[in-house]
Structures are given as C-alpha cells and as structure tokens.
Amino acid sequence: EPEVTQTPSHQVTQMGQEVILRCVPISNHLYFYWYRQILGQKVEFLVSFYNNEISEKSEIFDDQFSVERPDGSNFTLKIRSTKLEDSAMYFCASQPVRREAFFGQGTRLTVV
Amino acid sequence: EDQVTQSPEALRLQEGESSSLNCSYTVSGLRGLFWYRQDPGKGPEFLFTLYSAGEEKEKERLKATLTKKESFLHITAPKPEDSATYLCAVQAPGQAGTALIFGKGTTLSVSS
C-alpha cells in the first residue's frame, strides 16, 4: 500500500540553524500539507500546497517557514532560523481528490 | 472560531469493556469530520470520514456516528491492541485541501 515517506525520522539542530524536512507524498495525490505536534499538544495545521503554490497557511507559518516541491515528487519544509519552540513532531500529509488525507510517520525536530 | 473538543482526555478499559469517545465541534458549515488513530511517536492513521448528521460507519470493533454538534466513536469489546490516541478532526467548508482542525485526542488504554 502506498505511503507518505518522511526523512529524517529525527533531526537535532542548534538554535538559529536552518533545517529542511523532506517528504515524498503518495503519487497522484494533489494536495499536500505540513502539520506539527508539540509534545503533549494537539496536531496543528501549518500550510497546504496545491498546484505548485500555497493554498492556505496558519498564523504559525510565518516568514521563517517556506515550502517547496522542487522536482514534482519531493515536498519540503524549510525553517530558516530555528528556535527552541520549533521543537516538535512535523507531519507531512497528502490527499487525493474527495478523500481523506494520508499522514507520514513524522520527523521529530529537536532544537538545542 | 472553529473548535474541536474531545472527551475524556484519557480512558482506561478492561478487555471486553465497551465504551464511547466524544468529539464536540463548532464549525460554520461542516465539510467533513474525520477520526484518526495515533500510536506513540507515529503519524495519524485514518479510520473514518463522516459528512452529514445521522451518518454511521463501522470497522471491526469501531463505530463512528455523527450529529449536528458531536461525533461518537464507539468501541465494542476492545482488545489491548486498540490502545492508542484517537483523534477527531473537522474540515471547514472551502476549496478542497482545506486544513483539518484537530482535537487534543483521547488516549485509550485497554488492559487484558
């Protein structure tokens, strides 16, 4: 069964460093998302992406964040200058038309 | 503001002891209500989508129902492998690819 693949599974970074989280969505899906989950808290929406552009973003998704689909298969989330409060699980999801979203296993980001 | 509230936060059951989880929502025009299962350190795994009041869906020991203000996830004769966090999420009206708004989840523990 196809699945959403995320790499790395765990990333440790110094505060102020840039990180790129990578995702390979399920092929033929059209909508792509990033969500995050701070330990012990709810899953929060960051951004959705459709037709090679951002279709919706939350207040969390400020100028420090960017997304890209560089080669038609990968979908990346970049955090330019990480802060301690960016430590969380980051989930990528993809969705076909008129169906539910499928989530990846997540990348645990630890900012030290 | 669109909101999702799940109760109880935690539930402990004996194997075979049936119960229900609650998800209350306030959203201006519901596009869909979703139930996901999340195991520790993993991404959400899709269970059900409900679209309109009165709708019901079943899968093995799980049954989801929907009213105009809440949804229930009924667990019949649970087994230890049903232990997980169950997440409820709503999708507001809008174009396809609209964000999911999650509740905090109910953590279910089933002991043998």
Short mmCIF file of N, CA and C in Angstrom, two decimals, chain A residues 31 33 35 37 40 42-43 45 48 55-56 89 91 100-101 103-105, chain B residues 34 36 38 41-44 46 87 95-100 102-104:
data_model
loop_
_atom_site.label_atom_id
_atom_site.label_comp_id
_atom_site.label_asym_id
_atom_site.label_seq_id
_atom_site.Cartn_x
_atom_site.Cartn_y
_atom_site.Cartn_z
N TYR A 31 -3.08 17.31 -3.17
CA TYR A 31 -2.98 18.29 -2.10
C TYR A 31 -1.92 17.83 -1.10
N TYR A 33 0.31 18.82 2.61
CA TYR A 33 0.20 19.57 3.86
C TYR A 33 1.42 19.35 4.74
N TYR A 35 1.85 19.63 9.00
CA TYR A 35 1.29 19.84 10.32
C TYR A 35 2.41 19.66 11.34
N GLN A 37 3.13 18.84 15.75
CA GLN A 37 2.57 18.46 17.04
C GLN A 37 3.64 18.63 18.11
N GLY A 40 2.67 16.52 23.69
CA GLY A 40 1.54 16.64 24.60
C GLY A 40 0.43 17.56 24.13
N LYS A 42 -2.04 19.30 20.66
CA LYS A 42 -2.80 18.83 19.51
C LYS A 42 -2.01 18.99 18.21
N VAL A 43 -2.41 18.27 17.22
CA VAL A 43 -1.84 18.41 15.88
C VAL A 43 -2.32 19.75 15.31
N PHE A 45 -2.23 22.65 12.12
CA PHE A 45 -2.01 22.90 10.69
C PHE A 45 -0.96 23.99 10.50
N SER A 48 -0.92 24.37 3.47
CA SER A 48 -1.35 23.44 2.43
C SER A 48 -0.83 23.94 1.08
N SER A 55 -1.88 27.17 -0.83
CA SER A 55 -3.31 27.46 -0.92
C SER A 55 -3.86 28.00 0.40
N GLU A 56 -3.23 27.63 1.51
CA GLU A 56 -3.68 28.11 2.81
C GLU A 56 -2.52 28.00 3.79
N MET A 89 7.06 17.36 16.59
CA MET A 89 6.93 16.38 15.50
C MET A 89 6.31 17.10 14.33
N PHE A 91 4.58 16.59 10.68
CA PHE A 91 3.94 15.58 9.84
C PHE A 91 3.64 16.16 8.46
N GLU A 100 -9.72 11.21 2.16
CA GLU A 100 -9.06 11.67 3.36
C GLU A 100 -7.58 11.93 3.11
N ALA A 101 -6.96 12.67 4.04
CA ALA A 101 -5.52 12.90 3.99
C ALA A 101 -4.78 11.73 4.61
N PHE A 103 -1.20 10.59 6.30
CA PHE A 103 -0.08 11.19 7.01
C PHE A 103 1.16 10.30 6.97
N GLY A 104 2.32 10.97 6.97
CA GLY A 104 3.57 10.26 7.14
C GLY A 104 3.84 9.98 8.62
N GLN A 105 4.96 9.30 8.87
CA GLN A 105 5.30 8.91 10.24
C GLN A 105 5.94 10.04 11.04
N PHE B 34 -13.46 13.73 10.68
CA PHE B 34 -12.53 12.62 10.49
C PHE B 34 -12.11 12.05 11.83
N TYR B 36 -9.02 9.68 13.39
CA TYR B 36 -7.72 9.09 13.15
C TYR B 36 -7.26 8.37 14.42
N GLN B 38 -3.70 7.39 16.50
CA GLN B 38 -2.27 7.73 16.54
C GLN B 38 -1.59 6.90 17.60
N GLY B 41 4.58 8.27 18.95
CA GLY B 41 5.70 8.55 18.05
C GLY B 41 5.40 8.32 16.58
N LYS B 42 4.14 8.11 16.24
CA LYS B 42 3.76 7.83 14.85
C LYS B 42 2.82 8.89 14.31
N GLY B 43 2.58 8.84 13.01
CA GLY B 43 1.64 9.75 12.40
C GLY B 43 0.21 9.26 12.52
N PRO B 44 -0.76 10.17 12.40
CA PRO B 44 -2.17 9.77 12.44
C PRO B 44 -2.51 8.78 11.32
N PHE B 46 -5.68 7.02 9.33
CA PHE B 46 -7.10 7.28 9.05
C PHE B 46 -7.99 6.11 9.47
N LEU B 87 -7.89 10.57 17.53
CA LEU B 87 -8.00 11.99 17.19
C LEU B 87 -9.23 12.24 16.34
N GLN B 95 -12.48 25.40 -0.47
CA GLN B 95 -11.97 24.59 -1.56
C GLN B 95 -11.37 23.30 -0.99
N ALA B 96 -11.30 22.30 -1.82
CA ALA B 96 -10.67 21.05 -1.42
C ALA B 96 -9.23 21.37 -1.02
N GLY B 97 -8.76 20.66 0.00
CA GLY B 97 -7.42 20.95 0.51
C GLY B 97 -7.45 21.89 1.69
N THR B 98 -8.64 22.19 2.20
CA THR B 98 -8.73 23.00 3.41
C THR B 98 -8.18 22.23 4.60
N ALA B 99 -7.57 22.97 5.52
CA ALA B 99 -6.90 22.37 6.67
C ALA B 99 -7.85 21.59 7.55
N LEU B 100 -7.32 20.57 8.21
CA LEU B 100 -8.02 19.87 9.26
C LEU B 100 -7.75 20.57 10.58
N PHE B 102 -7.79 19.77 14.46
CA PHE B 102 -7.77 18.60 15.33
C PHE B 102 -8.16 18.94 16.76
N GLY B 103 -8.76 17.94 17.44
CA GLY B 103 -8.89 17.97 18.88
C GLY B 103 -7.62 17.44 19.53
N LYS B 104 -7.56 17.49 20.86
CA LYS B 104 -6.37 17.03 21.57
C LYS B 104 -6.28 15.51 21.64
#
